[in-house]
Tab-separated table of C-alpha atoms in Angstrom:
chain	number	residue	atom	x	y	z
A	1	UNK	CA	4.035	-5.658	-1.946
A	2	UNK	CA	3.787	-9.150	-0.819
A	3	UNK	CA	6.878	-10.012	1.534
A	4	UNK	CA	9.622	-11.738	-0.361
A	5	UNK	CA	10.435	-14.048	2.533
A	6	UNK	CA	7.151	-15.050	3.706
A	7	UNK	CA	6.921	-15.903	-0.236
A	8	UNK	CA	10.251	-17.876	0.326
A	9	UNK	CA	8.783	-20.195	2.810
A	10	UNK	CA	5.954	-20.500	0.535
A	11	UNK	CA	8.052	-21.519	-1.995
A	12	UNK	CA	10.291	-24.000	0.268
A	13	UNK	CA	7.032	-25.686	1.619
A	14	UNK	CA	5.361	-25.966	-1.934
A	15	UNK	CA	8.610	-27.531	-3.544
A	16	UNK	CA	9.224	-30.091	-0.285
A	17	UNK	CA	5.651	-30.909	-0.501
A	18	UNK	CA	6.157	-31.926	-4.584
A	19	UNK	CA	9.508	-33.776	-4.316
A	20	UNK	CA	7.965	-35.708	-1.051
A	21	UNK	CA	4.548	-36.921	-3.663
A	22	UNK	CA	6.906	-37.767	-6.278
A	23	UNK	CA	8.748	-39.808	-3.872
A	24	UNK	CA	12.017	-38.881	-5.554
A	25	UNK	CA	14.945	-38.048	-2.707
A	26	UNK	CA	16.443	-34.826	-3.374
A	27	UNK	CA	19.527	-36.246	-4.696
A	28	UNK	CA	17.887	-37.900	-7.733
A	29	UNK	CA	16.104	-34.867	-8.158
A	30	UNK	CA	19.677	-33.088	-8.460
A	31	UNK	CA	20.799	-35.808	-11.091
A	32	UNK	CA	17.492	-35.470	-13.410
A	33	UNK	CA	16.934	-31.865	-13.522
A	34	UNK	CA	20.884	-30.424	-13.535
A	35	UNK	CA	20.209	-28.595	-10.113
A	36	UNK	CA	22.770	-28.885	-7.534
A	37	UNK	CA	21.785	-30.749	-4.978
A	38	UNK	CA	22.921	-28.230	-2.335
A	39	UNK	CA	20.437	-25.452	-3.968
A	40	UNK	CA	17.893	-27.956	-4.062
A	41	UNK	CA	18.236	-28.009	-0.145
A	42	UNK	CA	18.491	-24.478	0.272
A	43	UNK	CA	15.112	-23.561	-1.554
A	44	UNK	CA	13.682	-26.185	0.361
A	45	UNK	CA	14.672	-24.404	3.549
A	46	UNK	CA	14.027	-20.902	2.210
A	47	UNK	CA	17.815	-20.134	2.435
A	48	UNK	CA	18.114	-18.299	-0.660
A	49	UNK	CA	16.572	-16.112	-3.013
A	50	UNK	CA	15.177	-18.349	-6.081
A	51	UNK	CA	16.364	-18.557	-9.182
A	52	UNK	CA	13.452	-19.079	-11.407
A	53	UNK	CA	15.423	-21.066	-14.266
A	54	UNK	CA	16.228	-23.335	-11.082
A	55	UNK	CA	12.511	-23.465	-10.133
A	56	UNK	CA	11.461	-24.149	-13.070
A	57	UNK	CA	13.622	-27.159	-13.833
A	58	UNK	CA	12.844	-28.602	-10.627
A	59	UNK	CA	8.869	-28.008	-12.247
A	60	UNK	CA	9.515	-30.069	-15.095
A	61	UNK	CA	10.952	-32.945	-13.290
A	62	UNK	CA	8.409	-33.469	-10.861
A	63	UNK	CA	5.576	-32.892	-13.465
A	64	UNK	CA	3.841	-29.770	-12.465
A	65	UNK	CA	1.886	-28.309	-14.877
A	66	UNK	CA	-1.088	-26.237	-15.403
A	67	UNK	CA	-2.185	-23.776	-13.296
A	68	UNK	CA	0.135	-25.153	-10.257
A	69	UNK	CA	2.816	-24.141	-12.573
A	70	UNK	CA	1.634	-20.733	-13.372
A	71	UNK	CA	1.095	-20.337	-9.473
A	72	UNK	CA	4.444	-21.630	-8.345
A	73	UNK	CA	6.360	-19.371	-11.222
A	74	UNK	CA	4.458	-16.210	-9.710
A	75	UNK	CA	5.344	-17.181	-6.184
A	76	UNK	CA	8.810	-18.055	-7.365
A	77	UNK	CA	9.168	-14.403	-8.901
A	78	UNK	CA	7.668	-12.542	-5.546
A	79	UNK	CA	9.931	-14.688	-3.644
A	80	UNK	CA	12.778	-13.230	-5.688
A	81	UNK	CA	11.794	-9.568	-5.379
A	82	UNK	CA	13.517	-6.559	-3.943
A	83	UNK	CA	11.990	-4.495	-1.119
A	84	UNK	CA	13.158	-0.680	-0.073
A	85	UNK	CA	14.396	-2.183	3.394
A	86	UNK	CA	17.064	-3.809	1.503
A	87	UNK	CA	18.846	-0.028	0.964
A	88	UNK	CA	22.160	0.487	3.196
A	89	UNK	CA	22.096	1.537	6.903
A	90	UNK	CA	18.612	-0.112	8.473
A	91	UNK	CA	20.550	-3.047	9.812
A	92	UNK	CA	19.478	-6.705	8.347
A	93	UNK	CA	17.664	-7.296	11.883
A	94	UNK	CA	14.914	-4.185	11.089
A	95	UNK	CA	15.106	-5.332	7.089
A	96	UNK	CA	13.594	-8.740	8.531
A	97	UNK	CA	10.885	-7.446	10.301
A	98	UNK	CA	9.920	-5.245	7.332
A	99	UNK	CA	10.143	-7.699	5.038
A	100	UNK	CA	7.431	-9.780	7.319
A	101	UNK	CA	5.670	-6.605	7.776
A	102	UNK	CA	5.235	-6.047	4.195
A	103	UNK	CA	1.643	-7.599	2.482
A	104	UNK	CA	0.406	-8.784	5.549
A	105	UNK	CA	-3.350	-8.540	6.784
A	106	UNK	CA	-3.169	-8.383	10.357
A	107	UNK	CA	-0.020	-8.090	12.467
A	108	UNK	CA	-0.376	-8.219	16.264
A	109	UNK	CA	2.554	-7.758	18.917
A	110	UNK	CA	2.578	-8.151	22.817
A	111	UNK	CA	5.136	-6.053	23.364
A	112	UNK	CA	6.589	-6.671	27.145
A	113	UNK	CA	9.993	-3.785	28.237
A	114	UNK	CA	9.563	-1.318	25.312
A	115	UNK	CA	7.378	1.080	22.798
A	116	UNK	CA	6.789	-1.281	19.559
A	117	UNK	CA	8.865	-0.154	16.684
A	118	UNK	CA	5.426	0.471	14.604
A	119	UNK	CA	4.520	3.464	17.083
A	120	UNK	CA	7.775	4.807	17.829
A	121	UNK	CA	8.316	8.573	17.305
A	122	UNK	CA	10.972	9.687	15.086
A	123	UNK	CA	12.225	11.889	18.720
A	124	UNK	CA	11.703	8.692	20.581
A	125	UNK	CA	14.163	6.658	18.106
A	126	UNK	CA	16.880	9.522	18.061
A	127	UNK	CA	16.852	9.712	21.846
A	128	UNK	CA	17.419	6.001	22.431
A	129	UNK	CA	19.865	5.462	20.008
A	130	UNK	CA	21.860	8.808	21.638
A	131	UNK	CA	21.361	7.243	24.502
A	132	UNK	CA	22.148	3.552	24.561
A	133	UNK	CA	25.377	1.671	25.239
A	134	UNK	CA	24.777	-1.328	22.970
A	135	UNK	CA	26.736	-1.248	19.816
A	136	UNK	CA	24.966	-0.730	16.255
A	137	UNK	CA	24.827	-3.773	14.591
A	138	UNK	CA	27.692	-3.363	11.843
A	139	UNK	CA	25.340	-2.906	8.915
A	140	UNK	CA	22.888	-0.460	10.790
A	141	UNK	CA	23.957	2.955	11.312
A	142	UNK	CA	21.640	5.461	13.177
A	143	UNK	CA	20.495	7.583	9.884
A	144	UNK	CA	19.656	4.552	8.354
A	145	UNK	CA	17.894	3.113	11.669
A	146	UNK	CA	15.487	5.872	11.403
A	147	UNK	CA	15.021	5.966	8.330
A	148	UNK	CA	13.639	1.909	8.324
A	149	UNK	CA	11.187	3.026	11.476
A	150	UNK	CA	10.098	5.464	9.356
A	151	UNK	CA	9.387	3.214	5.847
A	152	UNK	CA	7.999	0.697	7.862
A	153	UNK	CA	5.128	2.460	9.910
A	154	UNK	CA	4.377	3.827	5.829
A	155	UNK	CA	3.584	0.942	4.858
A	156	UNK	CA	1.484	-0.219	7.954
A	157	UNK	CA	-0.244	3.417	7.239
A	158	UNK	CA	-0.589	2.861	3.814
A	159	UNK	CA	-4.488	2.688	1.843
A	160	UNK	CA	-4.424	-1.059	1.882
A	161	UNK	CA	-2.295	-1.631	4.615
A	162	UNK	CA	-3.032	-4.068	7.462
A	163	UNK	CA	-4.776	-4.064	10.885
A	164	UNK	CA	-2.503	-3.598	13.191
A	165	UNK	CA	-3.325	-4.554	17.277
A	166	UNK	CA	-1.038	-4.024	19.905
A	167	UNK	CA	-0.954	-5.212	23.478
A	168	UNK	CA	1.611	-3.651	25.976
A	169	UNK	CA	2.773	-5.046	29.451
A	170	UNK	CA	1.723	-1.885	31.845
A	171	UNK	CA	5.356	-2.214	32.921
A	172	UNK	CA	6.283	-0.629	29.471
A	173	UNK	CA	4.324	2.929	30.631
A	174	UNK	CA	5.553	2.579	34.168
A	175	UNK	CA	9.508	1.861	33.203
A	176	UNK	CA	11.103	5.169	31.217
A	177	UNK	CA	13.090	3.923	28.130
A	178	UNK	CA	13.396	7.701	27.393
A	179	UNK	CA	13.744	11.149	29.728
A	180	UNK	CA	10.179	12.189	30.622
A	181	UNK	CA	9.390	14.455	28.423
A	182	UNK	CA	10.178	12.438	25.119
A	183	UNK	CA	8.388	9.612	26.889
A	184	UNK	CA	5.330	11.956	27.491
A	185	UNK	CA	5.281	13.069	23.992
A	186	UNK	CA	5.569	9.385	23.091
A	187	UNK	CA	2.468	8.277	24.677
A	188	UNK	CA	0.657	11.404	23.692
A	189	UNK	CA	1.256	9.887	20.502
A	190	UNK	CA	0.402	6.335	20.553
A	191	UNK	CA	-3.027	7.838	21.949
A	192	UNK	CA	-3.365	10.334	19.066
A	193	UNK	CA	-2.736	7.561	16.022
A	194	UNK	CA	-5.187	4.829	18.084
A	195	UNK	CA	-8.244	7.297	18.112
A	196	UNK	CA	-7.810	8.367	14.712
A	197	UNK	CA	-6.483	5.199	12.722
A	198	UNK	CA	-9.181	2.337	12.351
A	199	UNK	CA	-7.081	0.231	11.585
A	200	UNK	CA	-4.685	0.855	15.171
A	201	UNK	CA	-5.653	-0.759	18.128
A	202	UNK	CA	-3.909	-0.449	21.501
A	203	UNK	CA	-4.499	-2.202	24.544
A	204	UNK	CA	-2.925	-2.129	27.816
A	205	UNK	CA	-2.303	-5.253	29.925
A	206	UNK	CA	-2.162	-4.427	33.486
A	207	UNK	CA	0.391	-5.842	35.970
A	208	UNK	CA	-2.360	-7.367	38.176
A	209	UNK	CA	-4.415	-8.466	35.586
A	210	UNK	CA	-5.465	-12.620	35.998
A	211	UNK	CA	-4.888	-13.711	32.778
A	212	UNK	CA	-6.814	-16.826	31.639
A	213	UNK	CA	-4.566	-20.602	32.564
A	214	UNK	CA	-2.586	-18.296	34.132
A	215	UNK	CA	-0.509	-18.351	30.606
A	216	UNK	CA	2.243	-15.776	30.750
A	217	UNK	CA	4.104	-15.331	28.331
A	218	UNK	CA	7.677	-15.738	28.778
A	219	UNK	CA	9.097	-12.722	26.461
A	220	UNK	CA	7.581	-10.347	23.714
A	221	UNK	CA	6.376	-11.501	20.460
A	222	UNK	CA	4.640	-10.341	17.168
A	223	UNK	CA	2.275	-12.730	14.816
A	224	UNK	CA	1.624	-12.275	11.008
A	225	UNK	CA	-1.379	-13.021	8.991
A	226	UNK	CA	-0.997	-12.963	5.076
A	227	UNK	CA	-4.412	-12.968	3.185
A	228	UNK	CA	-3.171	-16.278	0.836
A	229	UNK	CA	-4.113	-18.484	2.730
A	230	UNK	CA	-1.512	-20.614	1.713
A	231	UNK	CA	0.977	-18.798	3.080
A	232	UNK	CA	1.823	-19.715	6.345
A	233	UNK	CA	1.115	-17.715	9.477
A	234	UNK	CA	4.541	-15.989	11.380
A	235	UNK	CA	5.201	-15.255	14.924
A	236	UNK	CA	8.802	-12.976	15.356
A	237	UNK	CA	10.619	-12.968	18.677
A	238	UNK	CA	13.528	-10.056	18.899
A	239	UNK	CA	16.006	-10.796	21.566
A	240	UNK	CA	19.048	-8.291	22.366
A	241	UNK	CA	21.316	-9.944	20.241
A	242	UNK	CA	19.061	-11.925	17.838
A	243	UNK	CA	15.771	-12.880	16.165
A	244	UNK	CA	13.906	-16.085	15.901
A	245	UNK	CA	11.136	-16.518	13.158
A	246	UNK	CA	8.906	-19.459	13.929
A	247	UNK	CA	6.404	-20.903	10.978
A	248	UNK	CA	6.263	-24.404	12.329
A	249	UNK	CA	1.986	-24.684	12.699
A	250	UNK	CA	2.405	-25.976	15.863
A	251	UNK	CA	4.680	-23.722	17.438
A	252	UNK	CA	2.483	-20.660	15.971
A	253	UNK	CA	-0.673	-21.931	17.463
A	254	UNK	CA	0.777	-22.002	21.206
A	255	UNK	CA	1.490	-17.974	20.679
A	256	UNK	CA	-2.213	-17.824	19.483
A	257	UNK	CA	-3.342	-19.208	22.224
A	258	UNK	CA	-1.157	-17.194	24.471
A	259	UNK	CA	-2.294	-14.064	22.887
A	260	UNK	CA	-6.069	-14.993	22.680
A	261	UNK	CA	-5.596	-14.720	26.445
A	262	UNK	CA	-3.799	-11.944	26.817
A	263	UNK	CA	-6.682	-9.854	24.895
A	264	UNK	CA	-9.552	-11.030	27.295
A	265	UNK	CA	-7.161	-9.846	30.294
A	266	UNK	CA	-6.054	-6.985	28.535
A	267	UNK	CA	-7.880	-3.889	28.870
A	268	UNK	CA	-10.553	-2.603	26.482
A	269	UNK	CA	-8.807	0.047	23.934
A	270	UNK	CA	-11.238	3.166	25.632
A	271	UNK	CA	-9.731	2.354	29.051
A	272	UNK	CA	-5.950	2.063	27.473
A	273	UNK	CA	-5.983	4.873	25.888
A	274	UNK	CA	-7.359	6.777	29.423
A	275	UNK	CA	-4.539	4.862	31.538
A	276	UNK	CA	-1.773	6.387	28.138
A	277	UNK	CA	-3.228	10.050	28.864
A	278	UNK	CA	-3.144	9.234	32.866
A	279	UNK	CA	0.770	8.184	32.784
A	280	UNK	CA	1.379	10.600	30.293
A	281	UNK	CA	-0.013	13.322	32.167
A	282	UNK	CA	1.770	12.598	35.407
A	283	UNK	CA	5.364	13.078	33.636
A	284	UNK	CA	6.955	16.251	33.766
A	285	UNK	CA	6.886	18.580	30.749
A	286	UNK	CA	10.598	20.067	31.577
């Protein structure tokens, strides 16, 4: 499934683009095609699931036809589409991220303080939310928490599913986010699913490594790459409270350049997965 809101910004971008060549403002594009001029702004900005009656007026104005038409209706009708994260109880925050993880190529995460969502354990989830003394967000509940971990590493395991590469601050094996022996289980884990998924790759960035223009990266991130080429490339920052979703092409390619340099100081995904086992094994089993 291609994700509906990566097909939304898609969308917004494609229909900007058109009005902009057309050089007709937004509210004359209201008056000639009978759509309000508020909804023109909001598919513009990908604020709202499309209507494709909507769309398609806005089409017809601006002259599209042919195969741009046929291409825009298609993306207007993924854009629209429902997704299994949208059931009750995963919390809109986790829907997001699903939503971005869904149809994309290649998704790769620095991960800084904590185990990525993508690897968790199912006993690794339970335990933290048991554990913490942050509140739920009001439309997540914990059944419903797990059960979005759980649909979302699916589809990154699923036949056609995409590459998936992981770097992890050292200070994310060396700080317990869990008691020992769920965190040893954990990383026995994340070693088991890197040697036998292709697709998996985990790398550890040590504390002392030198990383190139001594470019550190200033919080965790994760970066999407859809294989239209013409969608646009995502980096995701989670905070406590909130998420930020950046598409702007220059904003993007300052995380790629942070992250090309965190894989040449990270370390190769052999000698990872021996410094996993190492940590791992030096955590008590009881």
């Amino acid at each position: 499934m291609i994700s509906p809101y990566v097909r939304r910004l898609r969308l917004a971008a494609e229909l900007r683009e058109l009005r902009e060549q057309a050089g007709v403002s937004a509210q004359d594009l209201a008056k000639r095609s009978g759509v309000y001029r508020q909804m023109i702004s909001k598919l513009e900005n990908a604020h709202v699931a499309p209507n494709q009656e909507d769309v398609q007026r806005l089409l017809d104005v601006l002259g599209v036809e042919g195969d741009k038409w046929t291409q825009l209706v298609q993306i207007t009708a993924e854009a629209a589409s429902h997704g299994w994260w949208e059931s009750s109880g995963i919390g809109e925050r986790q829907a997001r991220f699903a939503n971005l993880e869904a149809g994309a190529s290649v998704i790769r995460e620095y991960q800084q303080n904590l185990i990525p969502g993508l690897l968790q354990t199912e006993e690794f989830i339970a335990t933290r939310l048991a554990n913490t003394e942050l509140p739920l967000p009001p439309d997540a509940e914990v059944a419903g928490v797990l059960k979005g971990r759980v649909g979302r590493q699916r589809m990154l395991h699923r036949p056609a599913g995409p590459s998936y590469e992981v770097i992890l601050d050292e200070v994310v094996l060396r700080r317990r986010s869990v008691p020992a022996e769920v965190f040893r289980r954990q990383l026995g884990h994340i070693v088991d699913l890197s040697r036998q998924e292709e697709r998996v790759t985990v790398r550890v960035l040590p504390v002392d490594a030198e990383i190139p223009g001594y470019n550190i990266p200033e919080c965790s991130f994760s970066m999407y790459t859809y294989p239209d080429d013409g969608d646009p490339d995502v980096v995701a920052l989670e905070t406590v409270t909130t998420d930020l979703v950046l598409t702007d092409p220059e904003h993007t390619a300052q995380f790629e350049m942070v992250y090309g340099g965190l894989i040449r100081a990270a370390l190769s995904a052999e000698r990872s997965r021996e410094m996993l086992t190492d940590v791992a094994g030096s955590l008590p089993s009881h």
